[in-house]
XYZ file of C-alpha atoms in Angstrom:
572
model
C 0.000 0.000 0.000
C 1.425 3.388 -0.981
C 1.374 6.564 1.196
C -1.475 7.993 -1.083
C -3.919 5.516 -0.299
C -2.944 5.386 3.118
C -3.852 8.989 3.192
C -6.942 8.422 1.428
C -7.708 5.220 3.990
C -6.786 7.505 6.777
C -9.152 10.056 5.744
C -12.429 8.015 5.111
C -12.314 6.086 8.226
C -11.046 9.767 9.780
C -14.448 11.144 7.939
C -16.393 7.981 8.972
C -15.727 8.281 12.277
C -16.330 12.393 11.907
C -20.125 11.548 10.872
C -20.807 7.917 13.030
C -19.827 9.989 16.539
C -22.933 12.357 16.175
C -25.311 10.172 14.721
C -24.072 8.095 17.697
C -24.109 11.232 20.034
C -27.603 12.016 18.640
C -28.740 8.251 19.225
C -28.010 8.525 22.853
C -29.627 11.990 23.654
C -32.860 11.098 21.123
C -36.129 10.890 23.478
C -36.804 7.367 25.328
C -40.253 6.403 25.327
C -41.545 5.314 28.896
C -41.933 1.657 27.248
C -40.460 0.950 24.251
C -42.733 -0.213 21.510
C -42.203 -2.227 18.268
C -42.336 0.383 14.824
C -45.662 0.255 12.863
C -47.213 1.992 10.686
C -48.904 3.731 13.424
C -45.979 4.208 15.368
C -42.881 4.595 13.302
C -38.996 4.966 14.399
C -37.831 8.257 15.532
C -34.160 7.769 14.037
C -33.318 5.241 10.773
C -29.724 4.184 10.708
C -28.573 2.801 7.579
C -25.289 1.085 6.759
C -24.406 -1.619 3.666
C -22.880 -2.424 0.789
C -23.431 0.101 -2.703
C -22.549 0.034 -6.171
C -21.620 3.182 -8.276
C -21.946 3.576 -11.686
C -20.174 6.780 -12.585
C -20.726 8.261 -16.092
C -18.143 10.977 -17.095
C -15.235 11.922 -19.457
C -11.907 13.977 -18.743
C -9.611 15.391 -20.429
C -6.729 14.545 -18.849
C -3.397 16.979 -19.819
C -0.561 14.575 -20.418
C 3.377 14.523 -19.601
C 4.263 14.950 -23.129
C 2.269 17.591 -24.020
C -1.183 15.909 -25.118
C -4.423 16.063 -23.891
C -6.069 12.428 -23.846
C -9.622 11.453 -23.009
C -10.229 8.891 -20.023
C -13.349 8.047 -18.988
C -14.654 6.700 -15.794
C -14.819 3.143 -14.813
C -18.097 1.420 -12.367
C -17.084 0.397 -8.758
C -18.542 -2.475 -7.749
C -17.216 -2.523 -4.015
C -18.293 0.382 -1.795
C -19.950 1.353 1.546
C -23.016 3.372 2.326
C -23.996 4.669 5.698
C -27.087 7.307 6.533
C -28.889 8.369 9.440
C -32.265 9.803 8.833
C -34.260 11.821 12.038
C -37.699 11.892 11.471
C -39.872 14.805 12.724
C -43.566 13.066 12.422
C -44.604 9.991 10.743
C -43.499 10.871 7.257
C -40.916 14.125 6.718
C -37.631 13.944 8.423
C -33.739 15.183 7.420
C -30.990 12.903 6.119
C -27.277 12.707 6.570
C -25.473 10.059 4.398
C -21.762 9.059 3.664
C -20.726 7.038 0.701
C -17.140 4.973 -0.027
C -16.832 3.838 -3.618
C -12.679 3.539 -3.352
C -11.071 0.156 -4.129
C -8.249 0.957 -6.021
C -4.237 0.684 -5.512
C -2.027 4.061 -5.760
C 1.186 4.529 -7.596
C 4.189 5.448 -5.666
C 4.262 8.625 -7.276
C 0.690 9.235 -5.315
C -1.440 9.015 -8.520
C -4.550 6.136 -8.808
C -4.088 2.955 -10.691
C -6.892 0.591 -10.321
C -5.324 -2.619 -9.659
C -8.830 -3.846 -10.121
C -9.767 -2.341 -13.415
C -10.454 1.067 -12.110
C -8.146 4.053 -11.175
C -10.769 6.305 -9.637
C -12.280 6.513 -6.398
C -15.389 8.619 -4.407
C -16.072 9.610 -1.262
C -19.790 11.743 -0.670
C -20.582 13.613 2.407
C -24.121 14.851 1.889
C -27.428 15.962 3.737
C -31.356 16.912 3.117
C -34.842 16.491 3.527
C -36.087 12.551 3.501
C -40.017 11.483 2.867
C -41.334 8.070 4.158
C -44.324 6.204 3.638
C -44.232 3.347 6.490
C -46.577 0.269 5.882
C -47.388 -2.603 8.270
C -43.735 -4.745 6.810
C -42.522 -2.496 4.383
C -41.591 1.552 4.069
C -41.258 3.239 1.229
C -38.865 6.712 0.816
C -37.614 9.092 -1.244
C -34.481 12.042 -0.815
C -32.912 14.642 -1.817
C -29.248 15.020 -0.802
C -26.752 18.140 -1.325
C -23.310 17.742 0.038
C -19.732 17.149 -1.445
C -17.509 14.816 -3.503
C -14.072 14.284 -2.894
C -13.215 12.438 -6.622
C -10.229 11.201 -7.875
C -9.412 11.206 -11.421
C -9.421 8.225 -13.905
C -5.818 9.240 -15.150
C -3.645 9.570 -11.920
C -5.660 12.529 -11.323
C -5.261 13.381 -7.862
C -8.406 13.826 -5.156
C -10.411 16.728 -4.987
C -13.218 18.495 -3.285
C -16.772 19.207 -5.271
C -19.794 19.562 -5.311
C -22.330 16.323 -5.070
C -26.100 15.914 -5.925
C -27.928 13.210 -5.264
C -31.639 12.251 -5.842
C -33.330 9.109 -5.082
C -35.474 6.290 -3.035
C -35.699 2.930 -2.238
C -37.720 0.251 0.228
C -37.228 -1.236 3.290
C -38.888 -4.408 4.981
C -38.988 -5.100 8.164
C -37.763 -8.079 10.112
C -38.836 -9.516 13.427
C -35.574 -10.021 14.756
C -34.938 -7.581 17.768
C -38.333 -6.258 18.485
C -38.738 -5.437 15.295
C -35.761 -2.791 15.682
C -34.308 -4.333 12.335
C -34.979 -3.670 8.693
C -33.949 -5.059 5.484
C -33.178 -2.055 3.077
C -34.413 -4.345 -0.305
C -33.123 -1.229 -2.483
C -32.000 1.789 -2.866
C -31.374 3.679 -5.972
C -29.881 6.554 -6.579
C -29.195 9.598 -8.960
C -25.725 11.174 -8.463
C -24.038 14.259 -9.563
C -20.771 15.411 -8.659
C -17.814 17.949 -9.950
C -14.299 18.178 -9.705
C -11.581 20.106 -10.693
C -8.474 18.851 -11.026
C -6.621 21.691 -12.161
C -4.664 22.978 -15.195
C -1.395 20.990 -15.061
C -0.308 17.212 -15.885
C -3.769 14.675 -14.598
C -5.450 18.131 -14.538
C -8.679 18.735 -16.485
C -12.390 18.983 -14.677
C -14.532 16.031 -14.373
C -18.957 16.034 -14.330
C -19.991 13.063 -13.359
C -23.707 11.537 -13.405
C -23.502 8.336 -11.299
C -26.226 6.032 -10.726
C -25.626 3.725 -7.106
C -27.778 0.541 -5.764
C -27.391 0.228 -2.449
C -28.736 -2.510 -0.304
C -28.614 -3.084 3.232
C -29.552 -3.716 7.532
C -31.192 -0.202 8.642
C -31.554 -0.068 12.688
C -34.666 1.850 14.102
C -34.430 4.104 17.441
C -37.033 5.391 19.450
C -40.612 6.563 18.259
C -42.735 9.245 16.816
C -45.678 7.836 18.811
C -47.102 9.937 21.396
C -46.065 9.015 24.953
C -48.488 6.433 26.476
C -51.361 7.838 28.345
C -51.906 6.934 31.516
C -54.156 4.268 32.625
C -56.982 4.194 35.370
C -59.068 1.192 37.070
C -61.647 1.876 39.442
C -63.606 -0.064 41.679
C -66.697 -0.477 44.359
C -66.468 -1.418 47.567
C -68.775 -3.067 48.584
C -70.036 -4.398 44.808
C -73.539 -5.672 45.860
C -75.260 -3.599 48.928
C -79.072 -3.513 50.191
C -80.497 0.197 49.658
C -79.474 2.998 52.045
C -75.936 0.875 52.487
C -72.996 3.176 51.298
C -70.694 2.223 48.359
C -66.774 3.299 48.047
C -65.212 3.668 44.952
C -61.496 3.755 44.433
C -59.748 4.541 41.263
C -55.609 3.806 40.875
C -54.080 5.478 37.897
C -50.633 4.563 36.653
C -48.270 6.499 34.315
C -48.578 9.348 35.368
C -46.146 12.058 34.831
C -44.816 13.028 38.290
C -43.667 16.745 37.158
C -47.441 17.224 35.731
C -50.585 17.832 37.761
C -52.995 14.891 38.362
C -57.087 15.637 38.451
C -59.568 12.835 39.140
C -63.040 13.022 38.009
C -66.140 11.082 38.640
C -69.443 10.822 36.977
C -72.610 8.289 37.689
C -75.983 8.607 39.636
C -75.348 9.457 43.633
C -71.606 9.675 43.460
C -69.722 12.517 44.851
C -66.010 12.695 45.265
C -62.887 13.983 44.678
C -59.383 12.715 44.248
C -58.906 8.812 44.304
C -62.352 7.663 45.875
C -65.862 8.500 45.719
C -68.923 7.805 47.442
C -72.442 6.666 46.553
C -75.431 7.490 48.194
C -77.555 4.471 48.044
C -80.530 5.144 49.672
C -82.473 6.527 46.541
C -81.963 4.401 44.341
C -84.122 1.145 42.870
C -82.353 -1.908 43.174
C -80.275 -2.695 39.560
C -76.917 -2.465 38.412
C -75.131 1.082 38.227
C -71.905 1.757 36.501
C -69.489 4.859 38.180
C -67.085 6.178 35.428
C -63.608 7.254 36.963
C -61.009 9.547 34.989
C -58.043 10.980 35.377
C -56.135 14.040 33.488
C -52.594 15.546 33.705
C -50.791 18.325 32.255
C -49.788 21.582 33.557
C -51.837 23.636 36.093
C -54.479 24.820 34.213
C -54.076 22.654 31.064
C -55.039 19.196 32.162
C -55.950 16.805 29.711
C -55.856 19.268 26.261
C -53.445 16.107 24.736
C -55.284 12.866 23.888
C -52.327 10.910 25.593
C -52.960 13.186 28.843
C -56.292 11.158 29.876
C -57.031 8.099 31.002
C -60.919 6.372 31.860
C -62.153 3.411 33.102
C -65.624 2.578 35.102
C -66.734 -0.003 37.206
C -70.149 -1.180 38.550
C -71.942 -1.896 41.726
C -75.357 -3.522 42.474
C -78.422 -2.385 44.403
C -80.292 -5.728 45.483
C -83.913 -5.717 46.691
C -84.683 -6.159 50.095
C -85.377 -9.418 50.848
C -88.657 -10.626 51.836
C -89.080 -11.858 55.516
C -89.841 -15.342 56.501
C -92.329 -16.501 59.374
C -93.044 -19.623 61.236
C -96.091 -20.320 62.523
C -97.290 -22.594 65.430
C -100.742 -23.424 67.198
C -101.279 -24.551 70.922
C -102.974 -26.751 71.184
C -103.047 -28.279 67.893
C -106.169 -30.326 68.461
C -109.232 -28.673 70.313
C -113.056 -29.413 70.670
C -115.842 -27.818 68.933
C -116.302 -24.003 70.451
C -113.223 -24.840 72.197
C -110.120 -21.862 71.359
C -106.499 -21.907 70.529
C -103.247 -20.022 70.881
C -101.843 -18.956 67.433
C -97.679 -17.928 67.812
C -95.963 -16.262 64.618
C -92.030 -15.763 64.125
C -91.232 -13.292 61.649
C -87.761 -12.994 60.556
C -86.488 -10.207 58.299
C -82.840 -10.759 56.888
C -82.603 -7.043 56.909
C -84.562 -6.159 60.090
C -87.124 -4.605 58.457
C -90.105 -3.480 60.705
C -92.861 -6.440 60.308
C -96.439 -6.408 60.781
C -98.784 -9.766 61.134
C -102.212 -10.757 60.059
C -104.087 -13.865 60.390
C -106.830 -16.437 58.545
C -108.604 -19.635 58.868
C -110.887 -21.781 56.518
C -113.412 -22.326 59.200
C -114.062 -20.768 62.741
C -112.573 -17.576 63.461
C -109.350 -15.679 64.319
C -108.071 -12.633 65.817
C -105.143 -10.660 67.254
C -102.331 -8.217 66.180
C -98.648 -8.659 66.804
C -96.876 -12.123 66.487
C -100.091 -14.018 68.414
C -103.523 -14.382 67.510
C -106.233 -16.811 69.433
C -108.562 -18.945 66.914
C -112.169 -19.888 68.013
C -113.356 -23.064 66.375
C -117.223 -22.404 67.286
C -119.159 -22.629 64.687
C -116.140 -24.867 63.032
C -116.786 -28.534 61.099
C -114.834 -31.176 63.119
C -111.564 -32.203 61.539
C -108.651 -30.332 60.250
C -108.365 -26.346 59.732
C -105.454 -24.825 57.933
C -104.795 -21.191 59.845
C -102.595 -18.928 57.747
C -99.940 -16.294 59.406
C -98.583 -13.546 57.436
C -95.963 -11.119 57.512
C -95.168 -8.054 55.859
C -92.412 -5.908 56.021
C -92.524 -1.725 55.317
C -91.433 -2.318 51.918
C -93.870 -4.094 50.397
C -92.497 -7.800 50.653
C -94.583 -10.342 52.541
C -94.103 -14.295 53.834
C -96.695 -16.722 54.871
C -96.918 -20.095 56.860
C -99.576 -22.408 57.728
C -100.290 -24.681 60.338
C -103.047 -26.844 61.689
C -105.637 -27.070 64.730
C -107.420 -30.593 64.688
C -111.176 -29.731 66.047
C -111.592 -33.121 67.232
C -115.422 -34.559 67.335
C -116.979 -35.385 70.725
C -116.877 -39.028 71.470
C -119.967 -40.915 71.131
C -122.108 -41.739 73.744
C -122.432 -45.291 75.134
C -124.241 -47.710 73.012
C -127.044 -48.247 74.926
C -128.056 -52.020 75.691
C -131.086 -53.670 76.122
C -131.771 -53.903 80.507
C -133.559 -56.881 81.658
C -137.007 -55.550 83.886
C -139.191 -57.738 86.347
C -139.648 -61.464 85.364
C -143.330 -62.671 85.678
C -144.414 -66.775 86.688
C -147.169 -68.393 85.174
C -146.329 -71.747 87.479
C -148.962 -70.587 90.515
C -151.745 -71.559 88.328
C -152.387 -74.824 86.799
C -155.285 -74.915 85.544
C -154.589 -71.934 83.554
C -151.112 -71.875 82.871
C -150.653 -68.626 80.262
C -153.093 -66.624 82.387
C -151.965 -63.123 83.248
C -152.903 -62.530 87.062
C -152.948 -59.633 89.328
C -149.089 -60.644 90.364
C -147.785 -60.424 86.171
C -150.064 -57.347 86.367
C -148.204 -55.473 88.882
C -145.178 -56.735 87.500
C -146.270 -55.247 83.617
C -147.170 -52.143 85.504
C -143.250 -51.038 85.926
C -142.938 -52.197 82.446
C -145.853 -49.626 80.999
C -144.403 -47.019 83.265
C -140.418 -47.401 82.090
C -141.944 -47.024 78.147
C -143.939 -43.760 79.291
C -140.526 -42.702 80.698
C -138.714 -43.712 77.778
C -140.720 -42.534 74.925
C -138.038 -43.961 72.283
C -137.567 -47.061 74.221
C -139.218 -50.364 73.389
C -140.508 -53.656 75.145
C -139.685 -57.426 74.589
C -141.729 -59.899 76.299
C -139.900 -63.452 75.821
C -142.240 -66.074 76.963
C -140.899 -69.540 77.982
C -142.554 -72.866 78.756
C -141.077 -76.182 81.056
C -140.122 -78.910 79.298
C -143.572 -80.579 79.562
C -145.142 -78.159 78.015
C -142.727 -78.076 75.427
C -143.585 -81.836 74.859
C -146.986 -81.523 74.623
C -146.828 -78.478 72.236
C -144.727 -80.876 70.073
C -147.243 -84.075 70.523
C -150.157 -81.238 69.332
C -148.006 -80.636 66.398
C -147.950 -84.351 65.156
C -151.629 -84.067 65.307
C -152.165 -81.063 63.864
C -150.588 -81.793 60.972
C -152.622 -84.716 60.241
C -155.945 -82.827 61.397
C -155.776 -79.547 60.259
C -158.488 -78.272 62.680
C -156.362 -79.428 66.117
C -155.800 -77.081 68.014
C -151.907 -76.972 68.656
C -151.326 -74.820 72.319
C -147.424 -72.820 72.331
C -147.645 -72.221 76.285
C -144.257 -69.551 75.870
C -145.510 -67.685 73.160
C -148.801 -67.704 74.526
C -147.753 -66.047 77.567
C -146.040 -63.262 75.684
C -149.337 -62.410 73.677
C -151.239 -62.157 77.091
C -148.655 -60.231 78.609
C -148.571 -57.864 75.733
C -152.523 -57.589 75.286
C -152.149 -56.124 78.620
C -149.856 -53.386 78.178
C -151.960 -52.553 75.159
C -155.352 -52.658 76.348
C -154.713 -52.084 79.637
C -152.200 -49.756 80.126
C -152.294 -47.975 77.066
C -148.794 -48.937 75.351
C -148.564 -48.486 71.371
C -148.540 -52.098 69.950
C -145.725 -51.358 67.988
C -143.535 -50.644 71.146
C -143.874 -54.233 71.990
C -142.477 -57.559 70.478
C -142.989 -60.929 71.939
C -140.704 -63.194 71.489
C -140.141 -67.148 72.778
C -137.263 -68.206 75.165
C -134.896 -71.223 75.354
C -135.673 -71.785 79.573
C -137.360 -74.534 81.079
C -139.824 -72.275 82.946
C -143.365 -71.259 83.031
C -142.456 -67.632 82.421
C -142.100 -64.641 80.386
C -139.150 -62.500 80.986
C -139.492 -58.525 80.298
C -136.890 -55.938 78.491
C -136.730 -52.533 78.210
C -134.792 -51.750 74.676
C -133.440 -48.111 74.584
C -133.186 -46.339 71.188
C -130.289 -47.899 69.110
C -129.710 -50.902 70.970
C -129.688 -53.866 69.586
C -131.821 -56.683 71.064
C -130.887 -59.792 68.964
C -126.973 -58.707 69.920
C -128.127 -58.370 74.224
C -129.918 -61.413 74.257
C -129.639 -64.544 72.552
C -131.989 -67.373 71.787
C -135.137 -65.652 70.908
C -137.584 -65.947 68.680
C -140.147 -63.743 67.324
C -144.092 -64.802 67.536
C -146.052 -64.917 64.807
C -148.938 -62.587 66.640
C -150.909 -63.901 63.205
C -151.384 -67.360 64.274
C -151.218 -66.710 68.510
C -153.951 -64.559 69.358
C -154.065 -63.182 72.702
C -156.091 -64.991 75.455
C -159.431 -63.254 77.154
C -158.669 -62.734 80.488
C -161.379 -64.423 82.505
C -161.799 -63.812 86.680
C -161.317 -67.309 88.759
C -164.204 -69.273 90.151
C -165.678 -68.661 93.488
C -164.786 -71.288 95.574
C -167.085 -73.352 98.157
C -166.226 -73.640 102.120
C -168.016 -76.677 103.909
């Protein structure tokens, strides 16, 4: 390496460094977001830095004075090596200002310090350049376009040495962006470029002037810092405390905001029905309100005294809700003592209200059958008038809000027992054995004896008589010899001594004493005696279940006897 392209080596890493240290210095002191966010299309990168490989193409023709006195045309040669680097500062989303340096210088030097292009070119460039750069960012790809004036240091394509001009450039190109990095990386697909640049390289030997129209591709990584977006707002939650309450109960709402800018002023606000507050809580006012669901919005704003929340990114809402539940209704128990009473007979009715709130409670009372009164939590049922059996008694509640609760219970009216069946009772016995030679007669000792009977019917008007006659067994035998007979002669007269007896005794009562025929039966026994045996049947007794044996005359066939007085008798 000669010392002219160590000097030119020197100097573009010399100028390299001369434009990376402020694009570096510029890096550092560029805004930092509070949290760093990927570039979009809605939030681009502050700063672009660009650096990667470029190919010139420069079009131009000198005329180059000579050692021996001639002038020869040379004409410049396409460098296919070379180095682009640009940083771009954007002031919104689309318009921003460039700064760009470009390297195309591969060739060897001559030891008498003029170019010879070991590689097929003896020319080099170096660009220094600045302007105005438009973007079009897309969700992967940005699109741009620039305008760059700045200056050229050229070297000749004849051993002309390096000097300063003037440089032009024009241009565009696209980048796409990579995920790599939090999306801080791009892929610079293309860039091409329009490039104009002068030099003068004086009157003497390699002198002449040079106007060059270049075109350059360019391809490379470009590096995004920082954003354009606004800073983030701040953010607010809010929420009730209690969430659910019973009207009248209070409700506390807190709201926590975070982000906020500690050298700006903070102001809270709150909006919804019954809320009042300032700062971080609130409070609601329950006690007019229907039960439902209400929503409290909470906000918060910051900026300078005065100018709180003018920027969109300077407030923050949120809202939260609480819930306003109906009183619920009360509950009662109700309980009667006793539970099982007698007709016209009362009971004791005891109610328990319960309200899960403790709302005031008032009772009332009612009963299918009978009646009820009282006020309070007792109430006394009177069953007169009342069916016998079951009665459902209802207790209700009732709070000062409208709800209500109800409970039944049961008082038994039970019916009175029933009275004693009554039973057939067994009255004076009358003989018929005193007189023999009239057997079934009814004397004055059966009279007396039929008298009680006539006067327990007159005392029991529902009652009735049974006179059960019965005959010895002789008598029985001869009733059952007259039978035989009889029914081979059909006019013998067949004699039933026990039923007999009964029809006399019952003739008696009739004719005698007056008693309804129908109140008397007659009836013949099972005892081996010359008797009839009288009973008094009350009203639904049952004389066939008293007294067994029996059996009922036919009064057709045994007609009662005519009572005839006894014989006078003659004393010697």
């Amino acid at each position: 390496m000669n010392l002219r392209e160590m000097k030119s080596l020197c100097s573009a890493v010399a100028f390299g460094a001369m434009i990376a240290t402020p694009l570096a210095l510029c890096a550092q002191d560029a805004p930092k977001p509070v949290k760093k966010a990927a570039p979009s299309a809605d939030s681009p990168s502050r700063w672009d830095i660009f650096a990667g490989y470029s190919y010139l193409a420069p079009k131009g023709t000198v005329q180059v004075p000579q050692p021996n006195g001639t002038v020869q045309p040379f004409s410049y040669n396409a460098v296919n090596l070379g180095g682009l680097f640009s940083g771009a500062y954007y002031f919104n989303k689309y318009f921003g200002g460039q700064v760009e340096y470009g390297l195309h210088e591969w060739g060897d030097a001559n030891p008498n310090g003029s170019n010879v292009g070991t590689h097929g070119n003896n020319d080099g460039f170096q660009t220094i350049s600045a302007g105005p750069i438009f973007r079009y960012p897309a969700e992967d790809i940005t699109l741009f376009l620039h305008g760059l004036v700045g200056a050229a240091r050229v070297g000749g394509p004849d051993f002309n040495p390096y000097r300063w001009g003037p440089d032009l450039t024009a241009g565009g190109g696209m980048d796409y962006e990579l995920p790599w990095f939090n999306h801080r990386l791009a892929y610079r697909v293309f860039q091409a470029d329009y490039e104009y640049m002068h030099a003068n390289f004086g009157p003497g030997v390699y002198g002449g002037r040079a106007n060059i129209n270049a075109a350059r591709l360019s391809t490379g990584l470009v590096f995004h810092v920082g954003t354009i977006a606004p800073p983030p707002p701040p953010t607010i939650a809010c929420s009730a405390n209690p969430s659910s309450v019973f009207p009248g109960e209070p409700v506390t709402i807190t709201s926590t905001a975070e982000g906020l800018n500690p050298k700006e002023n903070a102001i809270y606000t709150w909006s919804g029905e019954s809320v009042s507050g300032s700062g971080t809580t609130a409070k609601v006012d329950t006690s007019s309100l229907a039960p439902g669901t209400y929503t409290v919005k909470c906000g918060v704003k910051e900026g300078k005294p005065g100018k709180e929340g003018l920027k969109p990114w300077q407030n923050a809402e949120s809202s939260t809700t609480f819930t306003v539940k109906d009183f619920e209704p009360p509950t009662v128990s109700c309980s009667a003592s006793p539970s099982t009473i007698k007709p016209g007979e009362t009971a004791t009715i005891t109610s328990n209200g319960v309200s899960p709130q403790n709302r005031p409670l008032t009772y009332t009372y009612s009963a299918t059958a009978g009646t009820i009164s009282g006020s309070g939590n007792t109430g006394t049922y009177n069953s007169t008038g009342a069916p016998t059996g079951p009665v459902d008694i209802t207790c209700n509640v009732a709070d000062d809000k409208g709800h209500t609760g109800s409970s039944t219970t049961t008082v038994t009216i039970a019916a009175p027992p029933p009275p004693p069946q009554p039973h057939t009772e067994t009255l004076c016995s009358i003989s018929f054995s005193k007189d023999h030679a009239r057997p079934t007669r009814v004397d004055n000792e059966a009279k007396a004896c039929l008298d009680e009977v006539a006067l327990d019917l007159q005392k029991s008007s529902d009652a009735k008589a049974v006179l059960v006659g019965n005959a010895n067994a002789k008598e029985k035998a001869r009733t059952a010899r007259e039978e035989k007979y009889a029914a081979r002669h059909k006019r013998a007269r067949v004699m039933n001594y026990a039923a007999q007896r009964a029809v006399n005794a019952k003739e008696y009562l009739v004719t005698e004493k007056g008693i309804d025929a129908s109140r008397v039966s007659v009836a013949t026994g099972t005892e081996d005696s010359q008797s009839v045996e009288n009973y008094l049947v009350p009203s639904g007794a049952d004389f066939s279940s008293d007294v067994s044996g029996t059996m009922p005359v036919n009064e057709s066939t045994v007609k009662a006897q005519k009572r005839k007085p006894l014989g006078r008798r003659h004393h010697k």
